[in-house]
Structures are given as structure tokens and as C-alpha cells.
PDB file of C-alpha atoms and ligand atoms in Angstrom:
ATOM      1  CA  MET C   1      41.606 -28.506 -44.780  1.00  0.00           C
ATOM      2  CA  ALA C   2      40.893 -31.300 -47.269  1.00  0.00           C
ATOM      3  CA  PHE C   3      39.300 -29.787 -50.298  1.00  0.00           C
ATOM      4  CA  ARG C   4      38.121 -31.940 -53.146  1.00  0.00           C
ATOM      5  CA  SER C   5      35.674 -31.127 -55.866  1.00  0.00           C
ATOM      6  CA  LYS C   6      34.059 -34.474 -55.859  1.00  0.00           C
ATOM      7  CA  VAL C   7      33.205 -34.102 -52.182  1.00  0.00           C
ATOM      8  CA  THR C   8      32.112 -30.570 -52.865  1.00  0.00           C
ATOM      9  CA  PHE C   9      29.896 -31.762 -55.643  1.00  0.00           C
ATOM     10  CA  LEU C  10      28.204 -34.120 -53.199  1.00  0.00           C
ATOM     11  CA  PHE C  11      27.969 -31.379 -50.658  1.00  0.00           C
ATOM     12  CA  LEU C  12      26.588 -28.857 -53.148  1.00  0.00           C
ATOM     13  CA  THR C  13      24.056 -31.527 -54.281  1.00  0.00           C
ATOM     14  CA  CYS C  14      23.041 -31.897 -50.654  1.00  0.00           C
ATOM     15  CA  LEU C  15      22.829 -28.205 -50.171  1.00  0.00           C
ATOM     16  CA  ILE C  16      20.565 -27.672 -53.030  1.00  0.00           C
ATOM     17  CA  VAL C  17      18.231 -30.484 -51.854  1.00  0.00           C
ATOM     18  CA  LEU C  18      18.300 -29.181 -48.327  1.00  0.00           C
ATOM     19  CA  ALA C  19      17.798 -25.621 -49.441  1.00  0.00           C
ATOM     20  CA  SER C  20      14.754 -26.445 -51.419  1.00  0.00           C
ATOM     21  CA  SER C  21      13.295 -28.137 -48.411  1.00  0.00           C
ATOM     22  CA  ALA C  22      14.469 -25.152 -46.265  1.00  0.00           C
ATOM     23  CA  VAL C  23      16.212 -27.396 -43.672  1.00  0.00           C
ATOM     24  CA  PRO C  24      19.402 -25.731 -42.348  1.00  0.00           C
ATOM     25  CA  LYS C  25      22.418 -27.770 -43.131  1.00  0.00           C
ATOM     26  CA  LYS C  26      25.207 -28.147 -40.699  1.00  0.00           C
ATOM     27  CA  SER C  27      28.601 -29.270 -41.953  1.00  0.00           C
ATOM     28  CA  GLY C  28      32.193 -28.993 -40.809  1.00  0.00           C
ATOM     29  CA  ARG C  29      33.236 -28.670 -44.265  1.00  0.00           C
ATOM     30  CA  LYS C  30      33.245 -25.453 -46.192  1.00  0.00           C
ATOM     31  CA  PRO C  31      32.029 -25.496 -49.678  1.00  0.00           C
ATOM     32  CA  ALA C  32      35.127 -24.014 -51.092  1.00  0.00           C
ATOM     33  CA  ASN C  33      36.154 -25.841 -54.259  1.00  0.00           C
ATOM     34  CA  PRO C  34      35.969 -24.926 -57.818  1.00  0.00           C
ATOM     35  CA  PRO C  35      32.421 -25.713 -58.934  1.00  0.00           C
ATOM     36  CA  PRO C  36      31.603 -29.276 -59.961  1.00  0.00           C
ATOM     37  CA  ARG C  37      31.138 -28.375 -63.485  1.00  0.00           C
ATOM     38  CA  ALA C  38      34.738 -27.402 -63.864  1.00  0.00           C
ATOM     39  CA  VAL C  39      35.415 -31.180 -63.399  1.00  0.00           C
ATOM     40  CA  ALA C  40      32.330 -32.547 -65.011  1.00  0.00           C
ATOM     41  CA  ASP C  41      32.539 -30.360 -68.083  1.00  0.00           C
ATOM     42  CA  PRO C  42      36.096 -28.828 -68.519  1.00  0.00           C
ATOM     43  CA  GLU C  43      35.201 -27.288 -71.773  1.00  0.00           C
ATOM     44  CA  LYS C  44      32.810 -24.945 -70.160  1.00  0.00           C
ATOM     45  CA  ASP C  45      35.462 -23.434 -67.875  1.00  0.00           C
ATOM     46  CA  ALA C  46      34.854 -20.011 -69.342  1.00  0.00           C
ATOM     47  CA  GLU C  47      31.253 -20.155 -68.165  1.00  0.00           C
ATOM     48  CA  ILE C  48      31.939 -20.836 -64.508  1.00  0.00           C
ATOM     49  CA  THR C  49      33.587 -17.623 -63.552  1.00  0.00           C
ATOM     50  CA  ASN C  50      30.828 -16.651 -61.175  1.00  0.00           C
ATOM     51  CA  SER C  51      30.681 -19.826 -59.098  1.00  0.00           C
ATOM     52  CA  CYS C  52      33.653 -19.490 -56.747  1.00  0.00           C
ATOM     53  CA  PRO C  53      32.303 -20.185 -53.264  1.00  0.00           C
ATOM     54  CA  GLU C  54      34.815 -17.965 -51.426  1.00  0.00           C
ATOM     55  CA  ASP C  55      38.104 -16.354 -52.072  1.00  0.00           C
ATOM     56  CA  GLY C  56      41.293 -18.336 -51.547  1.00  0.00           C
ATOM     57  CA  PHE C  57      43.452 -20.991 -52.944  1.00  0.00           C
ATOM     58  CA  PHE C  58      42.177 -24.557 -53.449  1.00  0.00           C
ATOM     59  CA  ALA C  59      43.757 -27.849 -54.511  1.00  0.00           C
ATOM     60  CA  ASP C  60      42.730 -29.734 -57.521  1.00  0.00           C
ATOM     61  CA  ALA C  61      41.011 -32.985 -56.843  1.00  0.00           C
ATOM     62  CA  GLU C  62      43.397 -35.176 -58.849  1.00  0.00           C
ATOM     63  CA  GLN C  63      46.631 -33.397 -59.508  1.00  0.00           C
ATOM     64  CA  CYS C  64      48.843 -32.427 -56.571  1.00  0.00           C
ATOM     65  CA  ASP C  65      50.658 -29.546 -58.261  1.00  0.00           C
ATOM     66  CA  LYS C  66      47.546 -27.900 -59.589  1.00  0.00           C
ATOM     67  CA  TYR C  67      45.394 -25.610 -57.677  1.00  0.00           C
ATOM     68  CA  TYR C  68      42.833 -22.833 -58.218  1.00  0.00           C
ATOM     69  CA  GLU C  69      42.671 -19.249 -57.061  1.00  0.00           C
ATOM     70  CA  CYS C  70      39.289 -17.856 -56.406  1.00  0.00           C
ATOM     71  CA  ARG C  71      39.072 -14.100 -56.278  1.00  0.00           C
ATOM     72  CA  ASN C  72      35.909 -11.961 -56.445  1.00  0.00           C
ATOM     73  CA  GLY C  73      34.114 -15.011 -57.797  1.00  0.00           C
ATOM     74  CA  GLU C  74      36.576 -15.724 -60.434  1.00  0.00           C
ATOM     75  CA  ILE C  75      38.415 -19.036 -60.792  1.00  0.00           C
ATOM     76  CA  ILE C  76      42.011 -19.008 -62.098  1.00  0.00           C
ATOM     77  CA  GLU C  77      43.675 -22.426 -62.728  1.00  0.00           C
ATOM     78  CA  LYS C  78      47.298 -22.485 -61.528  1.00  0.00           C
ATOM     79  CA  LEU C  79      50.267 -24.802 -61.459  1.00  0.00           C
ATOM     80  CA  CYS C  80      53.146 -25.003 -58.961  1.00  0.00           C
ATOM     81  CA  PRO C  81      56.646 -24.736 -60.331  1.00  0.00           C
ATOM     82  CA  ASP C  82      57.690 -28.096 -61.706  1.00  0.00           C
ATOM     83  CA  GLY C  83      58.676 -30.371 -58.702  1.00  0.00           C
ATOM     84  CA  MET C  84      56.661 -28.572 -56.189  1.00  0.00           C
ATOM     85  CA  VAL C  85      53.151 -29.408 -54.975  1.00  0.00           C
ATOM     86  CA  PHE C  86      50.365 -27.351 -53.699  1.00  0.00           C
ATOM     87  CA  ASN C  87      50.176 -27.006 -49.939  1.00  0.00           C
ATOM     88  CA  ASP C  88      46.422 -26.930 -49.110  1.00  0.00           C
ATOM     89  CA  TYR C  89      46.686 -26.425 -45.367  1.00  0.00           C
ATOM     90  CA  ASN C  90      45.490 -22.984 -45.495  1.00  0.00           C
ATOM     91  CA  PRO C  91      43.151 -21.627 -48.259  1.00  0.00           C
ATOM     92  CA  LEU C  92      44.217 -18.037 -47.632  1.00  0.00           C
ATOM     93  CA  GLU C  93      47.902 -18.872 -48.467  1.00  0.00           C
ATOM     94  CA  GLU C  94      49.185 -19.480 -51.897  1.00  0.00           C
ATOM     95  CA  LYS C  95      51.875 -21.988 -51.209  1.00  0.00           C
ATOM     96  CA  CYS C  96      53.791 -24.654 -53.214  1.00  0.00           C
ATOM     97  CA  ASP C  97      56.303 -26.890 -51.323  1.00  0.00           C
ATOM     98  CA  LEU C  98      58.646 -29.722 -52.024  1.00  0.00           C
ATOM     99  CA  PRO C  99      56.578 -32.860 -51.765  1.00  0.00           C
ATOM    100  CA  PHE C 100      58.188 -34.342 -48.620  1.00  0.00           C
ATOM    101  CA  ASN C 101      55.806 -33.335 -45.957  1.00  0.00           C
ATOM    102  CA  LEU C 102      52.651 -33.214 -48.078  1.00  0.00           C
ATOM    103  CA  ASP C 103      50.358 -36.089 -48.732  1.00  0.00           C
ATOM    104  CA  CYS C 104      49.598 -36.394 -52.403  1.00  0.00           C
ATOM    105  CA  SER C 105      48.254 -39.945 -52.242  1.00  0.00           C
ATOM    106  CA  GLN C 106      44.712 -38.781 -52.894  1.00  0.00           C
ATOM    107  CA  ARG C 107      45.581 -36.454 -55.892  1.00  0.00           C
ATOM    108  CA  PRO C 108      48.648 -38.323 -57.338  1.00  0.00           C
ATOM    109  CA  LYS C 109      48.804 -36.695 -60.828  1.00  0.00           C
ATOM    110  CA  LEU C 110      51.574 -34.303 -61.562  1.00  0.00           C
ATOM    111  CA  GLN C 111      52.471 -32.062 -64.571  1.00  0.00           C
ATOM    112  CA  GLU C 112      54.867 -33.417 -67.183  1.00  0.00           C
ATOM    113  CA  PRO C 113      58.432 -33.131 -65.711  1.00  0.00           C
ATOM    114  CA  ILE C 114      60.709 -30.474 -67.275  1.00  0.00           C
ATOM    115  CA  PRO C 115      64.182 -32.094 -66.662  1.00  0.00           C
ATOM    116  CA  SER C 116      67.536 -30.385 -66.885  1.00  0.00           C
ATOM    117  CA  LEU C 117      71.088 -31.308 -66.081  1.00  0.00           C
ATOM    118  CA  HIS C 118      70.975 -33.476 -62.929  1.00  0.00           C
ATOM    119  CA  CYS C 119      67.439 -32.442 -62.215  1.00  0.00           C
ATOM    120  CA  VAL C 120      64.617 -34.836 -62.787  1.00  0.00           C
ATOM    121  CA  ARG C 121      62.290 -31.869 -62.347  1.00  0.00           C
ATOM    122  CA  GLN C 122      63.033 -28.142 -62.136  1.00  0.00           C
ATOM    123  CA  ASN C 123      62.779 -28.149 -58.216  1.00  0.00           C
ATOM    124  CA  GLY C 124      63.597 -30.660 -55.647  1.00  0.00           C
ATOM    125  CA  TYR C 125      66.157 -33.111 -54.287  1.00  0.00           C
ATOM    126  CA  PHE C 126      67.366 -35.795 -56.547  1.00  0.00           C
ATOM    127  CA  SER C 127      69.643 -38.770 -56.094  1.00  0.00           C
ATOM    128  CA  HIS C 128      73.028 -38.935 -57.757  1.00  0.00           C
ATOM    129  CA  GLU C 129      72.834 -40.757 -61.099  1.00  0.00           C
ATOM    130  CA  ASP C 130      75.542 -43.120 -60.020  1.00  0.00           C
ATOM    131  CA  PRO C 131      73.879 -45.512 -57.474  1.00  0.00           C
ATOM    132  CA  LYS C 132      77.255 -46.174 -55.848  1.00  0.00           C
ATOM    133  CA  GLU C 133      77.385 -42.419 -54.788  1.00  0.00           C
ATOM    134  CA  CYS C 134      75.256 -43.086 -51.811  1.00  0.00           C
ATOM    135  CA  GLY C 135      75.888 -39.804 -49.976  1.00  0.00           C
ATOM    136  CA  LYS C 136      75.602 -37.407 -52.852  1.00  0.00           C
ATOM    137  CA  PHE C 137      72.515 -35.733 -54.185  1.00  0.00           C
ATOM    138  CA  TYR C 138      71.284 -32.741 -56.140  1.00  0.00           C
ATOM    139  CA  TYR C 139      69.245 -29.805 -54.914  1.00  0.00           C
ATOM    140  CA  CYS C 140      67.523 -28.168 -57.867  1.00  0.00           C
ATOM    141  CA  VAL C 141      66.016 -24.765 -57.954  1.00  0.00           C
ATOM    142  CA  ASP C 142      64.475 -23.506 -61.244  1.00  0.00           C
ATOM    143  CA  GLY C 143      66.376 -26.154 -63.095  1.00  0.00           C
ATOM    144  CA  LYS C 144      69.794 -25.271 -61.656  1.00  0.00           C
ATOM    145  CA  PHE C 145      71.550 -27.892 -59.625  1.00  0.00           C
ATOM    146  CA  ASN C 146      73.734 -27.947 -56.575  1.00  0.00           C
ATOM    147  CA  MET C 147      75.473 -31.063 -55.646  1.00  0.00           C
ATOM    148  CA  ILE C 148      75.414 -31.838 -51.941  1.00  0.00           C
ATOM    149  CA  THR C 149      77.292 -34.460 -50.021  1.00  0.00           C
ATOM    150  CA  CYS C 150      75.890 -35.925 -46.867  1.00  0.00           C
ATOM    151  CA  PRO C 151      77.981 -35.791 -43.722  1.00  0.00           C
ATOM    152  CA  ASP C 152      80.413 -38.670 -43.542  1.00  0.00           C
ATOM    153  CA  GLY C 153      78.754 -42.003 -43.053  1.00  0.00           C
ATOM    154  CA  LEU C 154      75.305 -40.955 -44.030  1.00  0.00           C
ATOM    155  CA  VAL C 155      73.327 -41.918 -47.103  1.00  0.00           C
ATOM    156  CA  TYR C 156      70.951 -39.674 -49.085  1.00  0.00           C
ATOM    157  CA  ASN C 157      67.317 -41.028 -48.536  1.00  0.00           C
ATOM    158  CA  ASP C 158      65.235 -39.959 -51.470  1.00  0.00           C
ATOM    159  CA  LYS C 159      61.973 -40.869 -49.717  1.00  0.00           C
ATOM    160  CA  THR C 160      62.577 -38.193 -47.073  1.00  0.00           C
ATOM    161  CA  GLY C 161      65.030 -35.968 -48.853  1.00  0.00           C
ATOM    162  CA  ILE C 162      67.448 -36.072 -45.935  1.00  0.00           C
ATOM    163  CA  CYS C 163      70.731 -37.800 -45.091  1.00  0.00           C
ATOM    164  CA  THR C 164      70.259 -40.782 -42.824  1.00  0.00           C
ATOM    165  CA  TRP C 165      72.104 -43.771 -41.590  1.00  0.00           C
ATOM    166  CA  PRO C 166      72.539 -46.478 -44.291  1.00  0.00           C
ATOM    167  CA  ASP C 167      70.375 -48.920 -42.271  1.00  0.00           C
ATOM    168  CA  GLU C 168      67.623 -46.375 -42.203  1.00  0.00           C
ATOM    169  CA  ALA C 169      67.859 -45.219 -45.811  1.00  0.00           C
ATOM    170  CA  LYS C 170      67.562 -48.926 -46.956  1.00  0.00           C
ATOM    171  CA  LYS C 171      68.920 -47.870 -50.346  1.00  0.00           C
ATOM    172  CA  LYS C 172      69.917 -50.628 -52.632  1.00  0.00           C
ATOM    173  CA  GLY C 173      73.763 -50.810 -52.852  1.00  0.00           C
ATOM    174  CA  CYS C 174      74.030 -48.388 -50.006  1.00  0.00           C
ATOM    175  CA  GLY C 175      73.735 -50.499 -46.986  1.00  0.00           C
ATOM    176  CA  ALA C 176      76.090 -50.213 -43.963  1.00  0.00           C
ATOM    177  CA  ALA C 177      78.331 -52.944 -45.487  1.00  0.00           C
ATOM    178  CA  ASP C 178      78.642 -50.990 -48.759  1.00  0.00           C
ATOM    179  CA  VAL C 179      79.143 -47.540 -47.305  1.00  0.00           C
ATOM    180  CA  PHE C 180      81.662 -48.576 -44.583  1.00  0.00           C
ATOM    181  CA  GLN C 181      84.704 -50.807 -44.901  1.00  0.00           C
ATOM    182  CA  PHE C 182      83.744 -52.088 -41.504  1.00  0.00           C
ATOM    183  CA  ASP C 183      82.033 -55.273 -40.400  1.00  0.00           C
ATOM    184  CA  CYS C 184      80.759 -55.530 -36.838  1.00  0.00           C
ATOM    185  CA  PRO C 185      82.471 -58.432 -35.020  1.00  0.00           C
ATOM    186  CA  ALA C 186      80.237 -61.232 -34.092  1.00  0.00           C
ATOM    187  CA  VAL C 187      79.069 -60.941 -30.584  1.00  0.00           C
ATOM    188  CA  ASN C 188      76.368 -62.760 -28.504  1.00  0.00           C
ATOM    189  CA  GLU C 189      72.851 -61.312 -28.269  1.00  0.00           C
ATOM    190  CA  THR C 190      73.215 -59.966 -24.718  1.00  0.00           C
ATOM    191  CA  PHE C 191      76.350 -58.005 -25.626  1.00  0.00           C
ATOM    192  CA  GLY C 192      74.906 -56.912 -28.918  1.00  0.00           C
ATOM    193  CA  LEU C 193      72.050 -55.131 -27.166  1.00  0.00           C
ATOM    194  CA  THR C 194      74.626 -52.824 -25.530  1.00  0.00           C
ATOM    195  CA  HIS C 195      75.368 -51.333 -29.070  1.00  0.00           C
ATOM    196  CA  PRO C 196      79.088 -51.941 -28.744  1.00  0.00           C
ATOM    197  CA  ARG C 197      81.588 -49.450 -30.042  1.00  0.00           C
ATOM    198  CA  TYR C 198      84.712 -50.101 -31.998  1.00  0.00           C
ATOM    199  CA  ALA C 199      87.511 -47.815 -33.136  1.00  0.00           C
ATOM    200  CA  ASP C 200      87.675 -47.021 -36.868  1.00  0.00           C
ATOM    201  CA  PRO C 201      90.823 -48.912 -37.945  1.00  0.00           C
ATOM    202  CA  ASP C 202      91.582 -46.153 -40.503  1.00  0.00           C
ATOM    203  CA  ASP C 203      90.814 -42.951 -38.623  1.00  0.00           C
ATOM    204  CA  CYS C 204      91.612 -42.276 -34.970  1.00  0.00           C
ATOM    205  CA  GLN C 205      88.931 -39.572 -34.736  1.00  0.00           C
ATOM    206  CA  PHE C 206      86.084 -42.029 -35.667  1.00  0.00           C
ATOM    207  CA  PHE C 207      84.488 -45.115 -34.318  1.00  0.00           C
ATOM    208  CA  TYR C 208      81.668 -47.441 -35.094  1.00  0.00           C
ATOM    209  CA  VAL C 209      78.619 -48.089 -33.073  1.00  0.00           C
ATOM    210  CA  CYS C 210      77.219 -51.474 -33.858  1.00  0.00           C
ATOM    211  CA  ILE C 211      73.497 -51.161 -33.448  1.00  0.00           C
ATOM    212  CA  ASN C 212      72.236 -54.406 -31.836  1.00  0.00           C
ATOM    213  CA  GLY C 213      75.750 -55.694 -32.272  1.00  0.00           C
ATOM    214  CA  ASN C 214      75.307 -56.079 -36.128  1.00  0.00           C
ATOM    215  CA  THR C 215      74.667 -52.822 -37.938  1.00  0.00           C
ATOM    216  CA  PRO C 216      77.515 -50.270 -38.050  1.00  0.00           C
ATOM    217  CA  ARG C 217      77.104 -46.627 -37.790  1.00  0.00           C
ATOM    218  CA  ARG C 218      80.046 -44.316 -38.064  1.00  0.00           C
ATOM    219  CA  SER C 219      80.358 -41.734 -35.471  1.00  0.00           C
ATOM    220  CA  GLY C 220      83.184 -39.275 -34.561  1.00  0.00           C
ATOM    221  CA  CYS C 221      84.939 -37.692 -31.699  1.00  0.00           C
ATOM    222  CA  LYS C 222      85.424 -33.917 -31.358  1.00  0.00           C
ATOM    223  CA  LEU C 223      88.468 -32.283 -32.817  1.00  0.00           C
ATOM    224  CA  GLY C 224      91.559 -33.071 -30.850  1.00  0.00           C
ATOM    225  CA  GLN C 225      90.132 -36.248 -29.507  1.00  0.00           C
ATOM    226  CA  ALA C 226      90.443 -39.865 -30.670  1.00  0.00           C
ATOM    227  CA  PHE C 227      88.522 -42.980 -29.876  1.00  0.00           C
ATOM    228  CA  ASP C 228      90.106 -44.940 -27.099  1.00  0.00           C
ATOM    229  CA  ASP C 229      89.352 -48.567 -27.976  1.00  0.00           C
ATOM    230  CA  VAL C 230      90.448 -49.758 -24.614  1.00  0.00           C
ATOM    231  CA  ASN C 231      88.000 -47.644 -22.597  1.00  0.00           C
ATOM    232  CA  LYS C 232      85.595 -47.419 -25.461  1.00  0.00           C
ATOM    233  CA  LYS C 233      85.206 -43.622 -25.278  1.00  0.00           C
ATOM    234  CA  CYS C 234      86.552 -40.428 -26.774  1.00  0.00           C
ATOM    235  CA  GLU C 235      89.715 -39.123 -25.168  1.00  0.00           C
ATOM    236  CA  TRP C 236      92.326 -36.502 -25.971  1.00  0.00           C
ATOM    237  CA  ALA C 237      94.255 -37.950 -28.841  1.00  0.00           C
ATOM    238  CA  ARG C 238      97.627 -37.363 -27.059  1.00  0.00           C
ATOM    239  CA  LYS C 239      96.453 -39.547 -24.217  1.00  0.00           C
ATOM    240  CA  VAL C 240      95.532 -42.523 -26.552  1.00  0.00           C
ATOM    241  CA  PRO C 241      98.822 -44.277 -27.293  1.00  0.00           C
ATOM    242  CA  GLU C 242      98.133 -45.505 -30.752  1.00  0.00           C
ATOM    243  CA  CYS C 243      96.731 -42.143 -31.783  1.00  0.00           C
ATOM    244  CA  ALA C 244      99.112 -39.777 -30.007  1.00  0.00           C
ATOM    245  CA  ASP C 245     100.396 -38.230 -33.212  1.00  0.00           C
ATOM    246  CA  TRP C 246      97.062 -38.247 -35.135  1.00  0.00           C
ATOM    247  CA  TYR C 247      96.677 -34.478 -35.199  1.00  0.00           C
ATOM    248  CA  LYS C 248     100.296 -33.790 -36.162  1.00  0.00           C
ATOM    249  CA  GLY C 249     100.476 -31.419 -39.172  1.00  0.00           C
ATOM    250  CA  GLN C 250      96.767 -30.538 -38.615  1.00  0.00           C
ATOM    251  CA  LEU C 251      96.957 -28.935 -35.159  1.00  0.00           C
ATOM    252  CA  THR C 252     100.002 -27.476 -33.228  1.00  0.00           C
ATOM    253  CA  ASP C 253     100.685 -28.486 -29.682  1.00  0.00           C
ATOM    254  CA  ALA C 254      99.502 -25.096 -28.645  1.00  0.00           C
ATOM    255  CA  GLU C 255      96.199 -25.579 -30.359  1.00  0.00           C
ATOM    256  CA  LEU C 256      95.808 -28.975 -28.778  1.00  0.00           C
ATOM    257  CA  ASP C 257      96.744 -27.437 -25.398  1.00  0.00           C
ATOM    258  CA  ALA C 258      93.924 -24.928 -25.875  1.00  0.00           C
ATOM    259  CA  LEU C 259      91.353 -27.538 -26.879  1.00  0.00           C
ATOM    260  CA  GLU C 260      92.273 -29.686 -23.934  1.00  0.00           C
ATOM    261  CA  ASN C 261      92.351 -26.877 -21.477  1.00  0.00           C
ATOM    262  CA  PRO C 262      89.950 -24.193 -22.476  1.00  0.00           C
ATOM    263  CA  PRO C 263      89.775 -20.946 -20.412  1.00  0.00           C
ATOM    264  CA  THR C 264      88.463 -21.861 -16.996  1.00  0.00           C
ATOM    265  CA  PRO C 265      85.118 -20.338 -16.068  1.00  0.00           C
ATOM    266  CA  LYS C 266      85.037 -17.585 -13.575  1.00  0.00           C
ATOM    267  CA  PRO C 267      83.966 -18.614 -10.001  1.00  0.00           C
ATOM    268  CA  LYS C 268      80.187 -18.200  -9.505  1.00  0.00           C
ATOM    269  CA  PRO C 269      79.137 -15.477  -7.159  1.00  0.00           C
ATOM    270  CA  ALA C 270      78.699 -16.592  -3.566  1.00  0.00           C
ATOM    271  CA  GLY C 271      75.188 -17.711  -2.660  1.00  0.00           C
ATOM    272  CA  SER C 272      74.312 -19.012  -6.105  1.00  0.00           C
ATOM    273  CA  GLN C 273      72.833 -22.436  -6.383  1.00  0.00           C
ATOM    274  CA  PRO C 274      75.226 -25.219  -6.275  1.00  0.00           C
ATOM    275  CA  SER C 275      75.006 -27.062  -9.619  1.00  0.00           C
ATOM    276  CA  ARG C 276      76.415 -30.317 -10.716  1.00  0.00           C
ATOM    277  CA  ARG C 277      76.321 -29.298 -14.304  1.00  0.00           C
ATOM    278  CA  LYS C 278      79.355 -27.727 -15.866  1.00  0.00           C
ATOM    279  CA  PRO C 279      79.147 -24.169 -16.755  1.00  0.00           C
ATOM    280  CA  GLN C 280      78.417 -23.804 -20.390  1.00  0.00           C
ATOM    281  CA  ARG C 281      81.520 -22.589 -22.234  1.00  0.00           C
ATOM    282  CA  PRO C 282      79.940 -20.972 -25.278  1.00  0.00           C
ATOM    283  CA  LYS C 283      78.178 -18.485 -22.937  1.00  0.00           C
ATOM    284  CA  LEU C 284      81.371 -17.617 -21.193  1.00  0.00           C
ATOM    285  CA  LYS C 285      83.075 -17.074 -24.444  1.00  0.00           C
ATOM    286  CA  GLU C 286      80.365 -14.583 -25.460  1.00  0.00           C
ATOM    287  CA  VAL C 287      80.881 -12.642 -22.280  1.00  0.00           C
ATOM    288  CA  GLN C 288      84.682 -12.589 -22.870  1.00  0.00           C
ATOM    289  CA  ILE C 289      84.228 -11.234 -26.403  1.00  0.00           C
ATOM    290  CA  GLU C 290      82.011  -8.478 -25.146  1.00  0.00           C
ATOM    291  CA  GLU C 291      84.582  -7.348 -22.478  1.00  0.00           C
TER     292      GLU C 291
HETATM  293  C1  NAG O 301      78.453 -62.319 -24.209  1.00  0.00           C
HETATM  294  O1  NAG O 301      79.711 -61.774 -24.507  1.00  0.00           O
HETATM  295  C2  NAG O 301      80.231 -60.936 -23.572  1.00  0.00           C
HETATM  296  C3  NAG O 301      81.459 -60.251 -24.218  1.00  0.00           C
HETATM  297  O2  NAG O 301      82.198 -61.045 -25.008  1.00  0.00           O
HETATM  298  C4  NAG O 301      80.619 -61.858 -22.321  1.00  0.00           C
HETATM  299  O3  NAG O 301      81.139 -61.078 -21.376  1.00  0.00           O
HETATM  300  C5  NAG O 301      79.346 -62.483 -21.848  1.00  0.00           C
HETATM  301  O4  NAG O 301      79.565 -63.320 -20.739  1.00  0.00           O
HETATM  302  C6  NAG O 301      78.590 -63.247 -22.964  1.00  0.00           C
HETATM  303  N1  NAG O 301      77.283 -63.669 -22.449  1.00  0.00           N
HETATM  304  C7  NAG O 301      76.794 -64.744 -22.854  1.00  0.00           C
HETATM  305  C8  NAG O 301      75.370 -64.937 -22.267  1.00  0.00           C
HETATM  306  O5  NAG O 301      77.285 -65.626 -23.454  1.00  0.00           O
END
């Protein structure tokens, strides 16, 4: 649904030429932009109110957050809220979005930013001012901020607006070595390709996966479990000698019992398909609640 007045200008020019020679013109593109004179001679905007090709919403050719509404032949110039850009996928929809999934490379201009506390623009996701706060960012709506913290071990990636692994975010000062107090032990290449795992020396519930043997990513076991560094897998904490008391003070023995031995599923009715998959616990729970 690309929609650019320069293209339309060419197209309209063609159309006039073709119309005068009475040759039908076939084109996949709809002539649906504000008229070329709006670009060629902006001071005459007032005169062009009758030249809207069809009703709808159309992107400006140069400015990503500017668009036009055409209604009954009238053109109204509009601006998205600061920080948002016009989504031109569907001319029937008036839609401004955060810029992450929209391509503004062909119309890169934007309105002057209206900053406020922690917000570079009124709307959007913005990195923390302190470059060492790798996992913190601000979400701004109408100039009001909310500080958000990425899940443990992740870094805010301002190119995508989401939390990702430090090695993926590639943010200066926020590499795996800066974020984690953990260095992957040196291993040979063959072993490195198995993405070896190592217990987090400071937290029984967590472990590091060393991608290709050298890039650590922090990962965790579920509640009640600990990473068993001998068998390289998550195990109930009480069965991992060095972590047996890890949940003391956080979970009672009864709570740990319940985690380790959740209610057993009811036997399946005779004749049902044998399945190697374990019955899904959440479903059973739902049934029990309903009873
Ligand atoms: C690589 O290291 C692993 C684990 O230390 C070892 O078992 C293996 O023999 C080594 N392979 C080579 C090719 O050196």
C-alpha cells in the first residue's frame, strides 16, 4: 500500500497523457495521494480541496508521522501523536503506531520532539539515561513515563523495543560480560558447540548456558528446583546437596512437597489412546476447581 505523492505525480501525469490519447491505462497502483500541487506548491493548499482521489488516510511522502485524510474530496493534513508514525497499510484505517514494525526509511522526517521527564518523545520506549542500567527502560504514553525492568539477565534493545539477550542487543557497555558476573570457562570448539551449562555460583535456581562455549546467557530452573551442576540439569533443590537449603525461609517443606508431588492425574478411561506424553497439569487443575 505504498503511497507517495511523487509517484502519484508521475502517475497522474501519465494518466493525463493517456486520457488525452484515449488509451486505457492499467496500473496496480491506485491514485490515492494528496494532489501533486500540495507538494509542488504548499502555499496553495487552500485551493486543492477538491482534488482528493478517494476517501481514506494517506501517508506523507517525506514525513513518517504526517498523513492526510481525504473525505468527500477534502484534504486534511494530520500528525500522529509525538513518537508515533503513520501506519499506511490500510488507507481505510487511521492508525498511528510506535515505529518498531514500520518502515520509515523512505519518509524519514519527523515532527519536532516534545520531550518530558524520561521521555525523549511523548510516546514510545526509551533507554534509561544511565547506560549502565542495561535492563531498564521507559515506556511513555502522552509524555508520562513508566519505568520497566527487563527479566533477569536480559538487556533492553532500543532498536527493537524489547528485552533480549546481551549478545543479541549488542548494546555498548551491556555485553554479556558486563551484565553477568560470569565468564564462560575456556573449552575446546567441539565441546563449545554443545552450548555447555554451568551453575550460577551465586544463585542455586539459576545457571548459565554458554552459547558456542563462550557467550553466557542466564537461565533459570522453576521454583523449588536448583541447577544440578553434576548432571547439568534442573533438579528439586532438596536433591542437590549444595542447594538443599536454598529455599529455606522462602518455601515451607509442605510447599516444597506440593511442588515436587503435585496431585496425580486421574487414570484415563479404558480404551483411550495410549500416550507417551504426560497429562497436562493445568488442565487437570481447571477440572478440579470446577468440581
Ligand atoms: C574437548 O573437551 C571435552 C570436554 O573437556 C573432551 O571430552 C573432548 O575430548 C575434547 N575434544 C577435543 C577434540 O579435544
